[in-house]
Coordinates of C-alpha atoms and ligand atoms in Angstrom, one line a residue:
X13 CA 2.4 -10.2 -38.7
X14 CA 1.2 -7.4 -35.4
X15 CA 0.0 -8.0 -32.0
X16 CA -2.8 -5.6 -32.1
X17 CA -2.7 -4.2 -28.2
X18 CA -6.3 -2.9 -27.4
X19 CA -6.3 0.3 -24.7
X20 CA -2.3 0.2 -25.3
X21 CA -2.2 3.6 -24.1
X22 CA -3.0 2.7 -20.5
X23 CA -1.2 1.6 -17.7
X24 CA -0.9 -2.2 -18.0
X25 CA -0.6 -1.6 -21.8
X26 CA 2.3 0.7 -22.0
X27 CA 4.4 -1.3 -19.9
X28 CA 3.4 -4.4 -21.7
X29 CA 4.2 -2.4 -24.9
X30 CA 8.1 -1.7 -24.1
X31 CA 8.2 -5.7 -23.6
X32 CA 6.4 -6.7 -26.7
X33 CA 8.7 -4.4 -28.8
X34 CA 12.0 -5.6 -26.7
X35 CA 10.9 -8.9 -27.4
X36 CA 10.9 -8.1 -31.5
X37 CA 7.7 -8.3 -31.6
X38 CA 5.4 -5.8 -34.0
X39 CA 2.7 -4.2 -32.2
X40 CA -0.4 -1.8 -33.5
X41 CA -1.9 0.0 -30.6
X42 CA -5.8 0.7 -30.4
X43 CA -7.1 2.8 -27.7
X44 CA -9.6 5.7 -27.7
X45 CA -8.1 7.8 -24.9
X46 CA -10.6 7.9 -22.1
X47 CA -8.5 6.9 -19.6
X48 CA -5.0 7.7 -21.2
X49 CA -3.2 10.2 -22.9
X50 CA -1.2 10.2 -25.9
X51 CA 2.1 11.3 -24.9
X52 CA 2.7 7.8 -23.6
X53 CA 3.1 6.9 -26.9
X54 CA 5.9 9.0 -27.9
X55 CA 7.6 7.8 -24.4
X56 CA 7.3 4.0 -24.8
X57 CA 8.8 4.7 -28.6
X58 CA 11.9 6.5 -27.0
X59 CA 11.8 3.7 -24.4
X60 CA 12.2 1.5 -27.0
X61 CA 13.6 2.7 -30.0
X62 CA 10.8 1.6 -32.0
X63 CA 7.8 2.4 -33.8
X64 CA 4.6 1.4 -34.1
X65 CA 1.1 2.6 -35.7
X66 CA -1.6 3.6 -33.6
X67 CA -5.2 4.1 -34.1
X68 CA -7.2 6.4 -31.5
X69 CA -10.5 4.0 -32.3
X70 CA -13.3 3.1 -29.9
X71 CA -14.1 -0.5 -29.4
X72 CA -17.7 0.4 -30.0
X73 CA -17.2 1.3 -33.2
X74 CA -17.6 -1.9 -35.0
X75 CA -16.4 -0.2 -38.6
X76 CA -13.3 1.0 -37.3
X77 CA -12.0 -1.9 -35.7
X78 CA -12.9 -3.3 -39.0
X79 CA -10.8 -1.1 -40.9
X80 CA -8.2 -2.2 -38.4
X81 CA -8.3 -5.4 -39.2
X82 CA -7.9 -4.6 -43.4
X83 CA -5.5 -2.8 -43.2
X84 CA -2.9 -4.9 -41.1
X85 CA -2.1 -8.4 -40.6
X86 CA -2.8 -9.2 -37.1
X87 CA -2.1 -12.6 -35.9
X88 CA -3.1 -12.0 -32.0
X89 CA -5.1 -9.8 -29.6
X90 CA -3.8 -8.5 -26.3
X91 CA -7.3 -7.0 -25.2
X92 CA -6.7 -4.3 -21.8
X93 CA -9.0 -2.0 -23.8
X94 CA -12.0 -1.5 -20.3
X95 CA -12.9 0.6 -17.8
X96 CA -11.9 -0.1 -14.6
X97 CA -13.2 1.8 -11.7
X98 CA -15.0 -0.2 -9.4
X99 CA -16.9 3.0 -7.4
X100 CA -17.8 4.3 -10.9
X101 CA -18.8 1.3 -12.1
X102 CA -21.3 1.0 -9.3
X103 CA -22.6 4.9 -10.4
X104 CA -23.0 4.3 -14.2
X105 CA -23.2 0.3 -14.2
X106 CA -24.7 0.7 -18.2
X107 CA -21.8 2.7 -18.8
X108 CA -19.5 -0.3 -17.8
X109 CA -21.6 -3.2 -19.2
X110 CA -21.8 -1.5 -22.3
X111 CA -18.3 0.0 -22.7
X112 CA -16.6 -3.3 -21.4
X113 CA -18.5 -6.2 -23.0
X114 CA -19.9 -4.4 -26.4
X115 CA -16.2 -3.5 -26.8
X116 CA -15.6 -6.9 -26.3
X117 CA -18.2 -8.4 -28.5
X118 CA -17.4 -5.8 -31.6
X119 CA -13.5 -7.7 -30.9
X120 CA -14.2 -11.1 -31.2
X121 CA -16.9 -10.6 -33.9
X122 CA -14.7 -8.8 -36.0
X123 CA -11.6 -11.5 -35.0
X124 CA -13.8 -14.1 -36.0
X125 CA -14.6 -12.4 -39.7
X126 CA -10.3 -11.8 -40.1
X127 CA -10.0 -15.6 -38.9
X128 CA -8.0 -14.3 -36.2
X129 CA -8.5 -16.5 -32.8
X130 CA -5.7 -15.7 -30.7
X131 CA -6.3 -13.8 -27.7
X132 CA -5.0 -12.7 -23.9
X133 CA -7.6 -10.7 -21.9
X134 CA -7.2 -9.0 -19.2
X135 CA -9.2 -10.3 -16.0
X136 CA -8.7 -9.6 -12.5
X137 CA -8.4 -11.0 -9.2
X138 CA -11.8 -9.4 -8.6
X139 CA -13.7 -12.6 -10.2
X140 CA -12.6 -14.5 -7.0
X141 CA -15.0 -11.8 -4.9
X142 CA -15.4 -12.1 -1.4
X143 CA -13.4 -15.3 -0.9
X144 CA -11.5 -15.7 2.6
X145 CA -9.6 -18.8 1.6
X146 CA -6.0 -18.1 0.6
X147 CA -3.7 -17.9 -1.6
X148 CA -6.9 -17.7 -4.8
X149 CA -6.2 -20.4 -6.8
X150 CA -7.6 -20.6 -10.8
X151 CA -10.1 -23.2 -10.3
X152 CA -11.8 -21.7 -7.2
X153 CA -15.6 -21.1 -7.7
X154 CA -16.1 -17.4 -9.4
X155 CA -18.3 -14.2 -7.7
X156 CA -18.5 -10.9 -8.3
X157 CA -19.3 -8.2 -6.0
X158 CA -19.6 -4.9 -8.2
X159 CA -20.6 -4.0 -12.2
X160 CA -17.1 -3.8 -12.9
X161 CA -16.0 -7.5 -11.5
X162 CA -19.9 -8.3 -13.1
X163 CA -17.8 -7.7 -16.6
X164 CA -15.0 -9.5 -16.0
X165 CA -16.8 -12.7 -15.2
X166 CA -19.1 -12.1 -18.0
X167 CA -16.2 -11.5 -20.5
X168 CA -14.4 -14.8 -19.4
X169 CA -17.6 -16.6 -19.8
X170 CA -18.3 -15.1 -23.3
X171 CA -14.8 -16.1 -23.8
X172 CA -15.1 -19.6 -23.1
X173 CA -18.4 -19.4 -25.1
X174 CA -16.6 -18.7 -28.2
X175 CA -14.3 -21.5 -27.6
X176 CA -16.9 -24.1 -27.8
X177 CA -18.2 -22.6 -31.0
X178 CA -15.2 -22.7 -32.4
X179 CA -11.9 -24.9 -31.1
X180 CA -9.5 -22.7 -33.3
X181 CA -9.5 -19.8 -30.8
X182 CA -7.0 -19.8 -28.1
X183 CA -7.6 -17.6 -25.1
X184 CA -5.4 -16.4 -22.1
X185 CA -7.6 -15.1 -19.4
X186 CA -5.4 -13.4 -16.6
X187 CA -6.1 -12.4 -14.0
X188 CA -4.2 -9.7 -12.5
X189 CA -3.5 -9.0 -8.4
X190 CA -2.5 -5.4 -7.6
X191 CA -0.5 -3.9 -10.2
X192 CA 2.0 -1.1 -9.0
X193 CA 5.3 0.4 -9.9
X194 CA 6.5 1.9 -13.1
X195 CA 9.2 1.7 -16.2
X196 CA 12.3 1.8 -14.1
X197 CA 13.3 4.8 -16.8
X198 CA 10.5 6.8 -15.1
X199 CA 9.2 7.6 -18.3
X200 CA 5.7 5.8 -18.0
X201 CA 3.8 5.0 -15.5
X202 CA 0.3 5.2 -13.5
X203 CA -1.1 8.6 -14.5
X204 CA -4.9 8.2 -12.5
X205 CA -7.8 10.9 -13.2
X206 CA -8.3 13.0 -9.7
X207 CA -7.4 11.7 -6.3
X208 CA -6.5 7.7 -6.4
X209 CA -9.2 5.2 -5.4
X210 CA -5.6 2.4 -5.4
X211 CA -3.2 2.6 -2.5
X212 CA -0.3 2.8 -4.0
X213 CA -0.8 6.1 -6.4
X214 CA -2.4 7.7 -3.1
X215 CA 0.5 6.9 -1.0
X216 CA 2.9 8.3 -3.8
X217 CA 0.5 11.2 -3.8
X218 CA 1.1 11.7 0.1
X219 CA 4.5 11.6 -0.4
X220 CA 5.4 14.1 -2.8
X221 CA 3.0 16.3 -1.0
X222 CA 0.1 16.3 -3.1
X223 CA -3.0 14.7 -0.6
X224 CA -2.6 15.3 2.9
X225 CA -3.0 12.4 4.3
X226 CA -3.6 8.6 3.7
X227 CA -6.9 7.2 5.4
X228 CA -6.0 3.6 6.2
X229 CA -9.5 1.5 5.5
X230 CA -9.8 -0.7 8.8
X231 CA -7.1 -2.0 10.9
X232 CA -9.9 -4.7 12.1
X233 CA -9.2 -7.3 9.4
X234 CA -7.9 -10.7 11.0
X235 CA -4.2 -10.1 9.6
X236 CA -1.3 -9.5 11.5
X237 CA -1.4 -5.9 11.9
X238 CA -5.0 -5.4 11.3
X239 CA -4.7 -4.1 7.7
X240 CA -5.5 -5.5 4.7
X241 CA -3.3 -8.0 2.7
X242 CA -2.8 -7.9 -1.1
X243 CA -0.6 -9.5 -3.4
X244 CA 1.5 -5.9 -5.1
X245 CA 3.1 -7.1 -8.6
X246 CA 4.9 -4.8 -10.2
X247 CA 3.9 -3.9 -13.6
X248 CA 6.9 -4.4 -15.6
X249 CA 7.0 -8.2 -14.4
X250 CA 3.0 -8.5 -15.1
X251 CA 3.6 -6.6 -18.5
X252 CA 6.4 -9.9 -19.0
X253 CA 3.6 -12.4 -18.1
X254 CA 1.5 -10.8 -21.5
X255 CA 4.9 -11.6 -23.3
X256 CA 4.6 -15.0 -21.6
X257 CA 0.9 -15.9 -22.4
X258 CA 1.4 -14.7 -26.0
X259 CA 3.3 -17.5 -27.1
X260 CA 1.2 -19.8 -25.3
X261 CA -2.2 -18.4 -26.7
X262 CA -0.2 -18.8 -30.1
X263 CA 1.0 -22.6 -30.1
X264 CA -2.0 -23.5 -28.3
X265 CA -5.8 -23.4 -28.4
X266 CA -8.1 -23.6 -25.5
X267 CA -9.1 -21.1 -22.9
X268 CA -7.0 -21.1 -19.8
X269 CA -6.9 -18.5 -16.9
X270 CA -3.6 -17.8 -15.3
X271 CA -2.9 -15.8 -11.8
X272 CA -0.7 -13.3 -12.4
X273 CA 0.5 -12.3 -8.7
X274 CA 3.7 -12.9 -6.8
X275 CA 2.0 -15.4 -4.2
X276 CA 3.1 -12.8 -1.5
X277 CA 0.9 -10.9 0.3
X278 CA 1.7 -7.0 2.6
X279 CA -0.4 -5.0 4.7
X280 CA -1.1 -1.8 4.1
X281 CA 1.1 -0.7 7.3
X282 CA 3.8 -2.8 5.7
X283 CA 3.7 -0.7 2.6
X284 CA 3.4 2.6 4.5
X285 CA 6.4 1.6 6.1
X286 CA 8.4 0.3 2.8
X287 CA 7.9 3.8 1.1
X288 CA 9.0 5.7 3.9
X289 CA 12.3 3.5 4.2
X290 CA 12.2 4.1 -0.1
X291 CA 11.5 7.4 -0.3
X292 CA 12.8 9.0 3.0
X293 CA 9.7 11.1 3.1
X294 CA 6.7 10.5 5.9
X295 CA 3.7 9.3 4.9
X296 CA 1.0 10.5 7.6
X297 CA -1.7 8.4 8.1
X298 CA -5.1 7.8 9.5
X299 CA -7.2 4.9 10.3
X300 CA -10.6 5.1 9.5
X301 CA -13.2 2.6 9.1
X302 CA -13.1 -0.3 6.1
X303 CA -14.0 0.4 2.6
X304 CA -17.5 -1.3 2.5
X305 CA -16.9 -4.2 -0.2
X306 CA -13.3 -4.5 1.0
X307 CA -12.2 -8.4 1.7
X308 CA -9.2 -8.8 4.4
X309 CA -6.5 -10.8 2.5
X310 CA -5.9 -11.6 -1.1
X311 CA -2.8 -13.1 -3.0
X312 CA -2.3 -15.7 -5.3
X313 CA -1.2 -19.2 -6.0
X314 CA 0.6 -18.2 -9.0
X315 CA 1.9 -21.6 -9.5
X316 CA 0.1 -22.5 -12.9
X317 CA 1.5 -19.2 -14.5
X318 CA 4.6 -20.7 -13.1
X319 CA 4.1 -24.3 -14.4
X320 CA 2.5 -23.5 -18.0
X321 CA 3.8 -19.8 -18.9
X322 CA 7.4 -20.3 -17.5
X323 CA 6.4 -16.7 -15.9
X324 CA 7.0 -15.7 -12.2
X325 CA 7.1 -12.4 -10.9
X326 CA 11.0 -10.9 -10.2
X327 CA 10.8 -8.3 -8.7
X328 CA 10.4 -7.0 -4.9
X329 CA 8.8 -5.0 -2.7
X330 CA 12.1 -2.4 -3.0
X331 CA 11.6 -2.2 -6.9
X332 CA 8.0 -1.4 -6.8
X333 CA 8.1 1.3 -4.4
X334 CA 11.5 2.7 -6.2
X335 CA 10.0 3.1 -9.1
X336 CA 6.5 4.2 -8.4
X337 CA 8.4 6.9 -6.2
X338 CA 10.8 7.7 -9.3
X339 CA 7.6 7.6 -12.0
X340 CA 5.6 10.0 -9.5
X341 CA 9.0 12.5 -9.2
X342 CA 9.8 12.8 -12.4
X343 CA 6.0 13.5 -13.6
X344 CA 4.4 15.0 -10.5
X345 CA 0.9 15.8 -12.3
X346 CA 1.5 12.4 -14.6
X347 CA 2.0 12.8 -18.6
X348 CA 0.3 16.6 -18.5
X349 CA 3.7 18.5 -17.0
X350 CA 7.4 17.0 -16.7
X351 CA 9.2 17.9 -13.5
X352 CA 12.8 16.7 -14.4
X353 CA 14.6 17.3 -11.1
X354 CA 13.5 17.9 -7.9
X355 CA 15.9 18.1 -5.4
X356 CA 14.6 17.5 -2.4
X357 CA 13.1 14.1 -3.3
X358 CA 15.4 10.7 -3.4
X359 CA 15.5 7.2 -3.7
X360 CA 17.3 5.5 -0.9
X361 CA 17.7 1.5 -0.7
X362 CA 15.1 -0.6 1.9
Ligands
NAD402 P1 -6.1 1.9 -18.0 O1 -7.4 2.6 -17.8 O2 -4.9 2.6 -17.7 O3 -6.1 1.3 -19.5 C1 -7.2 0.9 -20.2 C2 -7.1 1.6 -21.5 O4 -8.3 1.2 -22.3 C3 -7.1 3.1 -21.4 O5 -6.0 3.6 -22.2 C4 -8.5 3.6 -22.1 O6 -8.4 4.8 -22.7 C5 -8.8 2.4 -23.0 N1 -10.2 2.1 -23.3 C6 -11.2 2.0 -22.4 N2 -12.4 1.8 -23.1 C7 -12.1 1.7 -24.4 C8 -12.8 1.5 -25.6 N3 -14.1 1.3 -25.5 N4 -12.2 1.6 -26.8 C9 -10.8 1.8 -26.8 N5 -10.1 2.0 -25.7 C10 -10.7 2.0 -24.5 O7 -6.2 0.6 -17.1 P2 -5.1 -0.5 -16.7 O8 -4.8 -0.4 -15.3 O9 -4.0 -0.4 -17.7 O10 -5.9 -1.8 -16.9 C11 -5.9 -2.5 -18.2 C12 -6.9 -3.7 -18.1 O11 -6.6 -4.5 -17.0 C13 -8.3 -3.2 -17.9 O12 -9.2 -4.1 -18.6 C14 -8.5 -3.4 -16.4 O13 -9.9 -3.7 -16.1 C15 -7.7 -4.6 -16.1 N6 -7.2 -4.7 -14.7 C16 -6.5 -3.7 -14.2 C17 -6.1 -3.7 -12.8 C18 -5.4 -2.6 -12.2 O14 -5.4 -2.6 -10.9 N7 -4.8 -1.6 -12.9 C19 -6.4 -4.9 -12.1 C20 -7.0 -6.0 -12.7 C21 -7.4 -5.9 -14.0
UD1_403 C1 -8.9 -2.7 -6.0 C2 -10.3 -2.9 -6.7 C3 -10.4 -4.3 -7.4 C4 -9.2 -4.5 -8.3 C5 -7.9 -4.3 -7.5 C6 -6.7 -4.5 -8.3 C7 -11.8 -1.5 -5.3 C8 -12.9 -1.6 -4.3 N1 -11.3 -2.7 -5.7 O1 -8.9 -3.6 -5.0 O2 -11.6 -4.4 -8.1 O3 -9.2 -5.8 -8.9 O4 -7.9 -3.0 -6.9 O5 -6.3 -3.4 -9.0 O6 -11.4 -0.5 -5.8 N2 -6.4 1.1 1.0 C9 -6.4 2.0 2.0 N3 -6.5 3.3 1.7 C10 -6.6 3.8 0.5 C11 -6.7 2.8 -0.6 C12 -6.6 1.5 -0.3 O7 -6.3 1.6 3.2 O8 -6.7 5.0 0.2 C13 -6.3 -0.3 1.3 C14 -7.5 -1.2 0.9 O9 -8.4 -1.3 2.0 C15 -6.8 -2.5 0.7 C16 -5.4 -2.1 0.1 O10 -5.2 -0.8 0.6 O11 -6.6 -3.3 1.8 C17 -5.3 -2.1 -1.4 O12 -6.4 -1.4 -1.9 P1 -6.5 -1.1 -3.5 O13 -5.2 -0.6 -4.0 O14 -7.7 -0.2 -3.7 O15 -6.8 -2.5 -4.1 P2 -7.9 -3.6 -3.8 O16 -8.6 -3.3 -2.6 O17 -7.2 -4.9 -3.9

């Protein structure tokens, strides 16, 4: 019996991956490569030491996933497989709505024709939108403020949909904070197309030399230092939260959203400053005006995560600066060119 891992290639995916296989469990990767490459492959099997079949399929094409399905025995879905650029997604909004929730439809149709009802999707913290009240709890009322959030909320509502229809599936919809960080091996990690739209890929950028400078978005928020708050999780623990919600969505049935944050939140001066203290290297900055859609402070109440998954993040503010500073070292222009020493660049402790 597999864990079929939709868009396994990517970020989230990798890193949940390495966990799944440390964990014993056997994994089939689908992704069609739009927003990752395939040399992450080869590097979560050395990670590992194991192997596993992949398929470079599109979830829009219905057949294929089909053929998936035939040809393995898959007893759960981990579903990243999405687009996820929230500027974009405002440019080419059909783009999204049909990539995103087609994809998703194609799934759970063909899921429902293998009898296959187990699922963990990946949400966001974007479905709570513009909310002011913190830390975000599950149950707050949902909004979202862009086509890519639009999805998300659509998807968990399609989701819960096909609950009703039919009480054998069992969904997990989590939703994640600000994943950051990298393998602590340095071997995968965040590899985004062009300059970062996410702060902490830009400030990594900054500090190896590769942008300039980093334009702070509004020191005008009503936080302590002006900046925004978020709630950074590093993706390694996040990844161990898929492991988590996995055996839940598979001794359980219902639809249940988790939090998957640290319930701590930083400012983005607060980070500036960690990576410098991290990295030893400056990281000039400038503040500019906010990002228009921005919201001032967001972190969670993971406490239901904690409660029903037995999941809680472990690791710090050191760790995920470490090893996004070690992941963006060792692979200066991401999984196209390997850069295996560089002297002039360390890792010093907070
Ligand atoms: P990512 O882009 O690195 O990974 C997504 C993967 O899905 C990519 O490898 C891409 O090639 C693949 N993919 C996209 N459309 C596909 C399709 N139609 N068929 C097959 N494969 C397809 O993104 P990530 O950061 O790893 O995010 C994973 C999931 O988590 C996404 O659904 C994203 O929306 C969600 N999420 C991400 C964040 C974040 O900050 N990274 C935050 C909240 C939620
Ligand atoms: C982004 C996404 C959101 C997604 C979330 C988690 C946008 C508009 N929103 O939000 O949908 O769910 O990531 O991945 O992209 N910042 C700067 N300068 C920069 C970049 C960011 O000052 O160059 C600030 C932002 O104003 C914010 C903080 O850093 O206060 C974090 O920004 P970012 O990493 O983009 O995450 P979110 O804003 O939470």
């Amino acid at each position: 019996m597999a864990i079929l891992i939709t868009g396994g290639a990517g970020y989230i995916g990798s890193h949940t991956c390495v966990e799944l296989l440390n964990a014993g469990y056997e994994i089939i990767v689908l992704d069609n490569l739009v927003n990752s490459k395939i040399h992450t492959l080869d590097r979560i099997k050395e990670i590992t030491g194991r192997n596993f079949r992949f398929y470079k399929t599109d979830l829009l094409n219905k057949a294929e996933i089909q053929s998936i399905f035939l040809e393995n025995d898959i007893e759960a879905v981990i579903h990243f497989a999405g687009l996820k650029a929230v500027g974009e997604s405002v440019e080419i909004p059909l783009r999204y709505y049909h990539n995103n929730i087609t994809g998703t439809l194609n799934l759970c149709e063909v899921m429902n024709e293998f009898d296959v009802h187990n699922m963990v999707f990946s949400s966001s913290a974007t479905v709570y939108g513009l909310q002011e009240q913190v830390p975000l709890f599950e149950e707050l009322p949902l909004q979202a403020t862009n086509p890519y959030g639009r999805t998300k909320l659509m998807i968990e509502e399609i989701l819960r949909d096909v609950y009703v229809s039919n009480k054998n599936w069992s969904i997990a919809l989590l939703r994640y904070f600000n994943p950051v960080g990298a393998h602590p091996s340095g071997r995968i990690g965040e590899d985004p197309n062009g300059i970062p739209n996410n702060l902490v890929p830009y400030i990594t950028q900054v500090a190896v030399g590769k942008l300039p400078e980093l334009k702070v978005f509004g020191n005008d928020y009503n936080t302590h230092d002006g900046t925004g708050i978020r709630d950074y999780i590093h993706v390694v623990d996040l990844a161990a939260g898929h492991v988590k919600a996995l055996e839940k969505v598979m001794s359980s049935s219902g639809v249940i959203a988790y939090n998957l944050g640290t319930g701590t939140g930083y400012s983005v001066l607060e980070m500036i400053e960690a990576f410098k203290e991290v990295t030893g290297q400056a990281i000039p900055y400038q503040i500019i005006e906010r990002r228009p859609g921005d919201i001032g402070i967001s972190y969670a109440d993971p406490s239901k995560a904690k409660k029903e998954l037995n999941w809680e993040a472990q690791k710090g503010l050191y760790e995920m600066c470490s090893d996004s500073w070690r992941w963006q070292m060792n692979n200066p222009s991401g999984y196209d060119v390997e850069v295996k020493e560089q002297e002039n660049l360390s890792v010093t402790p907070l």
